């Protein structure tokens, strides 16, 4: 309901997808500002949930961030039970807690609600990877690339999956493509 809240949300998403610790902290701040302006803004709650989960899972901050993620993502779902992003955010928290069985149905629901949500599709691939179902992981990662071919992360994950499968030739091809798309991913 607020153009300013929407702008803050979009800026938060841009920061989130930089995949850098300081940018993630900026995303958290921007999502909180959007929520302060519009406490019923389900997308901002989902973004906050994702950022909290990422703070622990990707940037190795304290475990309690997953608790905060569950609260924010659950609020998003409470506000809009048809918002794919809310289920993806909640699933991320459970994945980072190694609770893959809780995460799987949430990711499946997220994809069912929005079959174009490439992040949920990629996260579904990661859930299968973490549960040891490498062929299903590859299937979902490749589907995600079809939707977002400029995102370097699925290429990297496919490379790692092929490495686990012992297919080093394919692993190298996919990892090189990932580096081509984002040469600074290891900075």
mmCIF file of C-alpha atoms in Angstrom, residues 31-101:
data_model
loop_
_atom_site.group_PDB
_atom_site.id
_atom_site.type_symbol
_atom_site.label_atom_id
_atom_site.label_comp_id
_atom_site.label_asym_id
_atom_site.label_seq_id
_atom_site.Cartn_x
_atom_site.Cartn_y
_atom_site.Cartn_z
ATOM 1 C CA UNK A 31 13.186 -4.837 4.666
ATOM 2 C CA UNK A 32 12.704 -3.675 8.255
ATOM 3 C CA UNK A 33 12.165 -0.107 7.027
ATOM 4 C CA UNK A 34 9.575 -1.329 4.501
ATOM 5 C CA UNK A 35 7.778 -3.297 7.220
ATOM 6 C CA UNK A 36 7.806 -0.273 9.527
ATOM 7 C CA UNK A 37 5.989 1.686 6.808
ATOM 8 C CA UNK A 38 3.612 -1.178 5.961
ATOM 9 C CA UNK A 39 3.427 -3.916 8.611
ATOM 10 C CA UNK A 40 1.115 -5.958 6.346
ATOM 11 C CA UNK A 41 3.650 -6.136 3.483
ATOM 12 C CA UNK A 42 4.025 -9.907 3.058
ATOM 13 C CA UNK A 43 6.805 -9.677 0.471
ATOM 14 C CA UNK A 44 8.949 -7.565 2.798
ATOM 15 C CA UNK A 45 8.424 -10.129 5.580
ATOM 16 C CA UNK A 46 9.501 -12.899 3.159
ATOM 17 C CA UNK A 47 12.596 -10.925 2.154
ATOM 18 C CA UNK A 48 13.435 -10.382 5.805
ATOM 19 C CA UNK A 49 13.021 -14.103 6.474
ATOM 20 C CA UNK A 50 15.310 -14.982 3.576
ATOM 21 C CA UNK A 51 17.932 -12.470 4.707
ATOM 22 C CA UNK A 52 17.886 -13.765 8.279
ATOM 23 C CA UNK A 53 18.307 -17.350 7.040
ATOM 24 C CA UNK A 54 21.109 -16.335 4.698
ATOM 25 C CA UNK A 55 22.879 -14.489 7.518
ATOM 26 C CA UNK A 56 23.319 -17.797 9.326
ATOM 27 C CA UNK A 57 23.511 -20.236 6.437
ATOM 28 C CA UNK A 58 25.688 -18.394 3.962
ATOM 29 C CA UNK A 59 27.592 -16.007 6.216
ATOM 30 C CA UNK A 60 28.019 -18.254 9.272
ATOM 31 C CA UNK A 61 26.412 -15.948 11.815
ATOM 32 C CA UNK A 62 24.823 -17.393 14.948
ATOM 33 C CA UNK A 63 22.197 -20.131 14.700
ATOM 34 C CA UNK A 64 19.488 -17.942 16.274
ATOM 35 C CA UNK A 65 19.147 -16.120 12.952
ATOM 36 C CA UNK A 66 17.214 -19.141 11.694
ATOM 37 C CA UNK A 67 14.721 -18.605 14.534
ATOM 38 C CA UNK A 68 14.251 -15.026 13.360
ATOM 39 C CA UNK A 69 13.881 -16.294 9.806
ATOM 40 C CA UNK A 70 11.115 -18.697 10.800
ATOM 41 C CA UNK A 71 9.224 -15.911 12.576
ATOM 42 C CA UNK A 72 9.490 -13.477 9.628
ATOM 43 C CA UNK A 73 8.690 -16.080 6.942
ATOM 44 C CA UNK A 74 5.744 -17.390 8.960
ATOM 45 C CA UNK A 75 4.433 -13.820 9.246
ATOM 46 C CA UNK A 76 4.696 -13.517 5.460
ATOM 47 C CA UNK A 77 2.654 -16.697 4.978
ATOM 48 C CA UNK A 78 0.127 -15.551 7.589
ATOM 49 C CA UNK A 79 -0.350 -12.296 5.674
ATOM 50 C CA UNK A 80 -0.539 -13.958 2.230
ATOM 51 C CA UNK A 81 -0.896 -17.735 2.105
ATOM 52 C CA UNK A 82 -0.551 -17.654 -1.693
ATOM 53 C CA UNK A 83 2.836 -15.916 -1.767
ATOM 54 C CA UNK A 84 5.457 -18.304 -3.121
ATOM 55 C CA UNK A 85 8.277 -16.254 -1.602
ATOM 56 C CA UNK A 86 7.033 -16.777 1.935
ATOM 57 C CA UNK A 87 7.207 -20.560 1.630
ATOM 58 C CA UNK A 88 10.653 -20.339 0.023
ATOM 59 C CA UNK A 89 11.902 -18.160 2.886
ATOM 60 C CA UNK A 90 10.555 -20.564 5.505
ATOM 61 C CA UNK A 91 12.095 -23.502 3.643
ATOM 62 C CA UNK A 92 15.479 -21.724 3.612
ATOM 63 C CA UNK A 93 15.425 -21.470 7.391
ATOM 64 C CA UNK A 94 14.718 -25.179 7.718
ATOM 65 C CA UNK A 95 17.389 -26.074 5.159
ATOM 66 C CA UNK A 96 19.966 -24.058 7.105
ATOM 67 C CA UNK A 97 18.872 -25.941 10.235
ATOM 68 C CA UNK A 98 19.454 -29.254 8.385
ATOM 69 C CA UNK A 99 15.726 -30.007 8.616
ATOM 70 C CA UNK A 100 15.376 -31.016 4.971
ATOM 71 C CA UNK A 101 12.184 -33.016 5.447
#
